[in-house]
Short mmCIF file of C-alpha atoms in Angstrom, two decimals:
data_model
loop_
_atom_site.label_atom_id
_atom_site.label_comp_id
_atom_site.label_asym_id
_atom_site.label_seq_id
_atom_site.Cartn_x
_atom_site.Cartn_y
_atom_site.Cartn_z
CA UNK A 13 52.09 -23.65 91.69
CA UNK A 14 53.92 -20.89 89.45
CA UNK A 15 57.13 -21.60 88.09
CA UNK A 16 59.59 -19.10 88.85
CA UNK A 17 63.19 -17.81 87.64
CA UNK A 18 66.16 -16.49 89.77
CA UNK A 19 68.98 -14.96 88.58
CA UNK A 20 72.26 -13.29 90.23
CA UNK A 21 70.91 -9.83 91.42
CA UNK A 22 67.63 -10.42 90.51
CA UNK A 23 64.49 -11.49 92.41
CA UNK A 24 62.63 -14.41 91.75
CA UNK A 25 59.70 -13.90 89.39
CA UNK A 26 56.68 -15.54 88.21
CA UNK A 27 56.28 -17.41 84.68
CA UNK A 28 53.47 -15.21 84.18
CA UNK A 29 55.09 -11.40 84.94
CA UNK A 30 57.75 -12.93 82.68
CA UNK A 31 55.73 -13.28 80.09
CA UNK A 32 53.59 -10.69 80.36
CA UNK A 33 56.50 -8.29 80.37
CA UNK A 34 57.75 -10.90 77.00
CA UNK A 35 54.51 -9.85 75.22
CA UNK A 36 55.66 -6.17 75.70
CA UNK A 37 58.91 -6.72 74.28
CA UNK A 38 58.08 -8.90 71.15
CA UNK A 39 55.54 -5.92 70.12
CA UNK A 40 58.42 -3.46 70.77
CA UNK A 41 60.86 -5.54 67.99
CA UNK A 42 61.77 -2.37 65.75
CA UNK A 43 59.32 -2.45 62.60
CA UNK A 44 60.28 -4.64 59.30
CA UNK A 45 58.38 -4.57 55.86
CA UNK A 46 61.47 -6.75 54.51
CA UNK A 47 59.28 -9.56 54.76
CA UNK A 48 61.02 -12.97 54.43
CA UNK A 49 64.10 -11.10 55.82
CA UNK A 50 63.68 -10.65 59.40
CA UNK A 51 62.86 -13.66 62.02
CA UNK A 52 62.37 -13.94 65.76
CA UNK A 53 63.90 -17.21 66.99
CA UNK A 54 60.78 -19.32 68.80
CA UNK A 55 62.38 -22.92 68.98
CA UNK A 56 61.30 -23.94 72.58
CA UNK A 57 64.54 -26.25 72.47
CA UNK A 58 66.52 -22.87 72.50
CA UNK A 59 67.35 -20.86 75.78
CA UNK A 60 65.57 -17.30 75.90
CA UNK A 61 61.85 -15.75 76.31
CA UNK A 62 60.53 -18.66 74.10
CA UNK A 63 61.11 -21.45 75.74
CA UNK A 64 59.41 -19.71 78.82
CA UNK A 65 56.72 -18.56 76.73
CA UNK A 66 56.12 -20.64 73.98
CA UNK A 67 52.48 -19.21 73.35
CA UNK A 68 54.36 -15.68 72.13
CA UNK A 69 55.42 -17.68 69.51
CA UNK A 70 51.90 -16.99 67.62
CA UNK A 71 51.74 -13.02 68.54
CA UNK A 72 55.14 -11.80 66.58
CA UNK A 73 54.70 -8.04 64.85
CA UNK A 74 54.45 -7.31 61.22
CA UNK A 75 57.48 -8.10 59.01
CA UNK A 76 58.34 -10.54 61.41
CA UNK A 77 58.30 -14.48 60.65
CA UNK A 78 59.34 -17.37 62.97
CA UNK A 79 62.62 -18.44 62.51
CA UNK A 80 63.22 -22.08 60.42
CA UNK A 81 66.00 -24.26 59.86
CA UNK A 82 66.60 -22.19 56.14
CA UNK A 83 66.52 -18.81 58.22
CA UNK A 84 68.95 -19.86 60.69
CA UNK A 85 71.00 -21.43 57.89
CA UNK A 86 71.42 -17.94 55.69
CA UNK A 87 71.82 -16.15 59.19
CA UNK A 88 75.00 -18.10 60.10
CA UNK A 89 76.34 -17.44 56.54
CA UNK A 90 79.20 -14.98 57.98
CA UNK A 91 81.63 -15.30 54.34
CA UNK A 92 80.55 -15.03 50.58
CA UNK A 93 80.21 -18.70 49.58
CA UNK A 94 80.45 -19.75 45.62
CA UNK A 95 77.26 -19.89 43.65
CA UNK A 96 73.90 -17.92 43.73
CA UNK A 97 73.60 -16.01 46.73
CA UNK A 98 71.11 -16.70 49.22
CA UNK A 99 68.72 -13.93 50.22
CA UNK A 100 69.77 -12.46 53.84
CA UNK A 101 68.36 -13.08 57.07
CA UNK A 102 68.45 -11.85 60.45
CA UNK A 103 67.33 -13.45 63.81
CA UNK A 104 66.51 -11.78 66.85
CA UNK A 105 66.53 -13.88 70.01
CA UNK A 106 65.02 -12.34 72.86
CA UNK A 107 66.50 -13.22 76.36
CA UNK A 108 64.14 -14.29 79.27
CA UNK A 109 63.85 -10.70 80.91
CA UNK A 110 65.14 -10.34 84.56
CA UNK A 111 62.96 -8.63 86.73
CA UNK A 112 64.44 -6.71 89.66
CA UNK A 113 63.45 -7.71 93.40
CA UNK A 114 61.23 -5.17 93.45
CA UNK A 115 58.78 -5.98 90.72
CA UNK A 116 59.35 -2.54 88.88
CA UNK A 117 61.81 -2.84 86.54
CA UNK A 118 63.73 -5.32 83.88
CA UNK A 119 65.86 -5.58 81.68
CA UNK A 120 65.83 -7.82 78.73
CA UNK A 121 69.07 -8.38 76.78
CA UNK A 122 67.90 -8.93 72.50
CA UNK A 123 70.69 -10.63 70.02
CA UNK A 124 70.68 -10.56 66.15
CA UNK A 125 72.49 -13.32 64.23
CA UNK A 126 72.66 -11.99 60.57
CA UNK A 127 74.40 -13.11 57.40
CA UNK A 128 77.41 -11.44 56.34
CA UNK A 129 79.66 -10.32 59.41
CA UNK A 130 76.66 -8.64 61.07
CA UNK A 131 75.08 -9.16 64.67
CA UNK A 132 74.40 -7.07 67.82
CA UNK A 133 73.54 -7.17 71.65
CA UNK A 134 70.93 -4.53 73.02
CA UNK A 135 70.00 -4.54 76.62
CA UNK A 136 66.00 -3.42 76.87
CA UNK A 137 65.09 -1.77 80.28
CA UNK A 138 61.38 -1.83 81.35
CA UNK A 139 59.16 -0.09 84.07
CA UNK A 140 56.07 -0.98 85.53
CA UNK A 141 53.54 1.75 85.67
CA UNK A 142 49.49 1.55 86.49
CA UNK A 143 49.25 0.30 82.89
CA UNK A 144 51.63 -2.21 82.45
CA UNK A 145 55.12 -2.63 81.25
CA UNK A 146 56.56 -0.07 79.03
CA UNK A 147 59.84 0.42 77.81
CA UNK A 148 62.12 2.96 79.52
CA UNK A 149 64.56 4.48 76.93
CA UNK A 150 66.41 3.73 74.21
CA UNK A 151 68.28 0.28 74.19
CA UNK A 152 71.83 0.15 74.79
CA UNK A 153 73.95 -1.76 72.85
CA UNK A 154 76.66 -4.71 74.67
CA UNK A 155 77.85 -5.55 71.85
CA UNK A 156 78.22 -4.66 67.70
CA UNK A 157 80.00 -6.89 64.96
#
């Protein structure tokens, strides 16, 4: 039996287009050398791609790390606070993507928590072609702080 997801103007899809399309997107996370820096939230516990797809946990790209307890810590550091500072860190949390009725196209909404007075929300659209998911554009932001 496949597990599927529903969501308000949105078709039902299976776990596994879910996360096939979710393998797509974590390789498409913009490129980071800033190692130690940039994280991609994987806590199962937490709402988004992850918890759906815990194995993509293992397959983040280069310059990425999975997000710990100190990384979400220096992340939510949004004012200067006394003392040494901490080094930065930003976390991207991918959403679970919704897949149209149709099967051909999604869109997957990414957040970034990051310390200082820093964070966004893009919104990802994807196609289906012959070869699999690619992405269709640029992203467009919902939301900038």
């Amino acid at each position: 039996m496949a597990l599927t997801i529903a969501s308000a103007g949105h078709g039902a899809a299976p776990s596994q287009v879910i996360c096939e399309l979710g393998r797509v997107v974590v390789a498409d996370m913009p490129p980071s050398s800033d190692r130690g820096i940039y994280f991609i939230e994987t806590n199962p516990a937490q709402d988004g791609l992850m918890k759906m797809c815990p194995h993509l946990a293992h397959k983040l790209p280069a310059g990425y790390a999975a997000a710990d307890d100190d990384a979400r810590s220096r992340a939510a550091e949004h004012v200067p606070t006394p003392g040494p500072q901490r080094p930065p860190a930003v976390i991207a949390t991918i959403g679970v993507p919704l897949i149209a009725a149709d099967g051909r196209s999604a869109t997957v909404k990414v957040t970034t928590e990051c310390s200082g007075m820093c964070g966004s929300g893009m919104l990802y659209r994807y196609v289906r072609t012959a070869k699999g998911w690619r992405r269709d554009g640029k992203p467009t932001p919902s939301w900038v702080s």
